[in-house]
Short mmCIF file of C-alpha atoms in Angstrom, two decimals:
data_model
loop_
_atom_site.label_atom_id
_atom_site.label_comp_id
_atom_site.label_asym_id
_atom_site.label_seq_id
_atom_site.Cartn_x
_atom_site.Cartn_y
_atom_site.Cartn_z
CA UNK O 1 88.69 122.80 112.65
CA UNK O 2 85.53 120.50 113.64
CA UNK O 3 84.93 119.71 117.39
CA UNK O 4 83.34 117.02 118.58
CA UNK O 5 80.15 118.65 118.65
CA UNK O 6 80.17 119.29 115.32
CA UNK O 7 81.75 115.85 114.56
CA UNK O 8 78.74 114.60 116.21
CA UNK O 9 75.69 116.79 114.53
CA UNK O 10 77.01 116.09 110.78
CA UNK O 11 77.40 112.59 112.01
CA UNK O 12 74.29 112.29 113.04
CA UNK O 13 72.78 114.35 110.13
CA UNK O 14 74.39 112.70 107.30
CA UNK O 15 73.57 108.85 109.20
CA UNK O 16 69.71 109.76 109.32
CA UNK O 17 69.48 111.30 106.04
CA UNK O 18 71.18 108.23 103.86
CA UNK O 19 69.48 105.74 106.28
CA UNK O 20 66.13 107.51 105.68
CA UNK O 21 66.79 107.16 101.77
CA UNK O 22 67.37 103.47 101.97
CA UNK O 23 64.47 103.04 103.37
CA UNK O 24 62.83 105.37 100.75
CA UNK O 25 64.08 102.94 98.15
CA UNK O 26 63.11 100.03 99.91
CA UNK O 27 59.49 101.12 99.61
CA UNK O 28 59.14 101.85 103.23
CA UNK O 29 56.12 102.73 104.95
CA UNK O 30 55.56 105.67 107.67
CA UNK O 31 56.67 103.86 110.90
CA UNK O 32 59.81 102.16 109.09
CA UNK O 33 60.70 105.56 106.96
CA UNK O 34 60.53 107.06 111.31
CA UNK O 35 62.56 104.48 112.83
CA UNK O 36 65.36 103.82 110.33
CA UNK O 37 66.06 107.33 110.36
CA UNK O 38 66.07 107.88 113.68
CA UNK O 39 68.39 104.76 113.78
CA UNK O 40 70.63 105.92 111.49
CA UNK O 41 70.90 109.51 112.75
CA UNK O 42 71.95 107.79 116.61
CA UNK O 43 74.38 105.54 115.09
CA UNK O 44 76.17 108.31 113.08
CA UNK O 45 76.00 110.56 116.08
CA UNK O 46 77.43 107.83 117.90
CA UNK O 47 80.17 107.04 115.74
CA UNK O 48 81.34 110.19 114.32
CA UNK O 49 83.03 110.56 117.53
CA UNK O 50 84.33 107.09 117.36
CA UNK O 51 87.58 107.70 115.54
CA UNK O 52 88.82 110.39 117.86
CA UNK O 53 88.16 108.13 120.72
CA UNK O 54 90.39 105.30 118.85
CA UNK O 55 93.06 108.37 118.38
CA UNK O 56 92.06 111.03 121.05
CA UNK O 57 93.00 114.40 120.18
CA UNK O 58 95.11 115.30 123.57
CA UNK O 59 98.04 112.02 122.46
CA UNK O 60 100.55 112.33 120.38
CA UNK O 61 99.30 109.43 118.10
CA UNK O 62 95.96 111.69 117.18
CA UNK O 63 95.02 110.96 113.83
CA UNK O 64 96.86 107.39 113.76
CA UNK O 65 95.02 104.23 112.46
CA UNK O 66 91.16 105.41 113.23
CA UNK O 67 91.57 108.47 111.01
CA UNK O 68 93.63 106.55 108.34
CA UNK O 69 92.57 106.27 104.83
CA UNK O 70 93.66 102.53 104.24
CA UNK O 71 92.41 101.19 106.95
CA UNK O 72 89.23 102.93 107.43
CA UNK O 73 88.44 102.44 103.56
CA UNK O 74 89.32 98.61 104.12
CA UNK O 75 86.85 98.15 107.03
CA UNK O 76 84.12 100.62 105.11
CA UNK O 77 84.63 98.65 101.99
CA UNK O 78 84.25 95.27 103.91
CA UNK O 79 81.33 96.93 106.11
CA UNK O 80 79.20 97.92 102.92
CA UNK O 81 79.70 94.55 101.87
CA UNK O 82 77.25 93.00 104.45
CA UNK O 83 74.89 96.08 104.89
CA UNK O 84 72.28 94.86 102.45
CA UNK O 85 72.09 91.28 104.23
CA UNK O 86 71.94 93.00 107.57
CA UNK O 87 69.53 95.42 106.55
CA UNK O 88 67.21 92.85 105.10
CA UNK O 89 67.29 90.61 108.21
CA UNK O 90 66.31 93.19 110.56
CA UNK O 91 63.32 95.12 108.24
CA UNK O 92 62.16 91.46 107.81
CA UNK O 93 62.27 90.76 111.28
CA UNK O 94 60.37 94.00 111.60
CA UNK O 95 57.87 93.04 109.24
CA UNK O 96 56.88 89.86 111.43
CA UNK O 97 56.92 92.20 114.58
CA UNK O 98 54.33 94.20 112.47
CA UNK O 99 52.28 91.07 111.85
CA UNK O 100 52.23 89.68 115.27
CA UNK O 101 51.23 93.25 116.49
CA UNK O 102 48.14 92.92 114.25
CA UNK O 103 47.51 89.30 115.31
CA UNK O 104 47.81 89.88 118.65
CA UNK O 105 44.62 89.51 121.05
CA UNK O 106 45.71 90.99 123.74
CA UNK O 107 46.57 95.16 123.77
CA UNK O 108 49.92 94.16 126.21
CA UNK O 109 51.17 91.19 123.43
CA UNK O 110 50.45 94.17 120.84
CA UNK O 111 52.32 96.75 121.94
CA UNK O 112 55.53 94.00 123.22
CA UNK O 113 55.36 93.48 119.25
CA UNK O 114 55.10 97.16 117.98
CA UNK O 115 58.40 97.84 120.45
CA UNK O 116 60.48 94.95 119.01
CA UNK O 117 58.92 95.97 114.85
CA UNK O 118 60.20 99.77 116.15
CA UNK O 119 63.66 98.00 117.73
CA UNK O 120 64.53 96.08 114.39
CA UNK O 121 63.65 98.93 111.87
CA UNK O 122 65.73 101.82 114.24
CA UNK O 123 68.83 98.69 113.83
CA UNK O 124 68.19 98.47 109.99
CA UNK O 125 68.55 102.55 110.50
CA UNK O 126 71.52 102.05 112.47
CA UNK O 127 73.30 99.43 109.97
CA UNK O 128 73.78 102.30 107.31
CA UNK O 129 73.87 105.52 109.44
CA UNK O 130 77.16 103.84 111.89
CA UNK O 131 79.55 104.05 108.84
CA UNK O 132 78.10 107.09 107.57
CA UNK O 133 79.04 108.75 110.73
CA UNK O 134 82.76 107.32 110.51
CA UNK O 135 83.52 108.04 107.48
CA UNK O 136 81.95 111.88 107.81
CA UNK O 137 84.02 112.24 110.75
CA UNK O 138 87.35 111.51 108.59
CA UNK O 139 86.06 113.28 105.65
CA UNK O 140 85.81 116.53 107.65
CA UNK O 141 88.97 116.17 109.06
CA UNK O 142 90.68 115.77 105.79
CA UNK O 143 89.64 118.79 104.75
CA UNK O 144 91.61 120.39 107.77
CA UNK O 145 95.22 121.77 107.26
CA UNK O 146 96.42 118.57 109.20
CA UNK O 147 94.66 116.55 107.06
CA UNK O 148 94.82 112.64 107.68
CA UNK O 149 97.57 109.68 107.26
CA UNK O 150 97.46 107.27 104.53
CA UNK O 151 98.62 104.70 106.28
CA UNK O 152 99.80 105.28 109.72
CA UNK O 153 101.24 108.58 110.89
CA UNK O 154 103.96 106.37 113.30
CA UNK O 155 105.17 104.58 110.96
#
């Protein structure tokens, strides 16, 4: 049965490895391909432990609404909705970071600008690998013999 260790590391895996291909397909270059990845592998880390802090394992109501497969497909579903607007903000944001950093006359103003371009490309990271993480949380603990509600387990 996954622990929260492992809950964590596939997490994390899985959120840096599909944030690092959308940044593949978005033509990325080396220090956005870095950061996005890095973003997204936090984020899943993050919140593949998220659902079993909404239903911790030592109540009775483990495994409730945060492992549920309505309601976590609703929110994923509306999530993935808005990804590709959030995404595009923040590598564009990134982008003008970039610029300013190249721009900028003095070696302090540059390096204020490479932080934020680094800051906004690890979020663009983060927008994809945080669901990731979720939703590999409650796919590995469907495939347990306890499996995971439908709906709600109290009902």
């Amino acid at each position: 049965m996954p622990n929260g260790c492992e809950h964590r590391r596939t997490s994390g895996l899985a959120g840096g490895v599909i944030a690092g291909s959308t940044a593949l397909a978005a033509g990325a270059q080396p220090l956005q391909l870095a950061c996005e990845s890095a973003g997204g592998y936090f984020a899943g880390r993050l919140t593949g432990i998220l659902p079993d802090l909404i239903d911790p394992a030592t109540c009775w109501y483990h495994r409730d609404i945060g492992h549920a497969m309505v309601p976590v497909g609703a929110g994923l579903t509306w999530y993935a909705g808005q990804v590709t607007d959030w995404q595009h903000f923040c590598r564009e944001q990134g982008r003008l970071s970039e610029l300013a950093m190249a721009t900028a006359g003095v070696p302090l103003e540059a390096f204020g600008n490479l932080c934020c371009a680094i800051s906004w490309y690890m979020a663009a990271g983060a927008i994809v690998g945080a669901p990731v993480g979720y939703a590999v949380h409650v796919i590995q603990d469907s495939l347990t013999f306890q499996g995971i509600p439908v709906f709600l387990r109290r009902c």
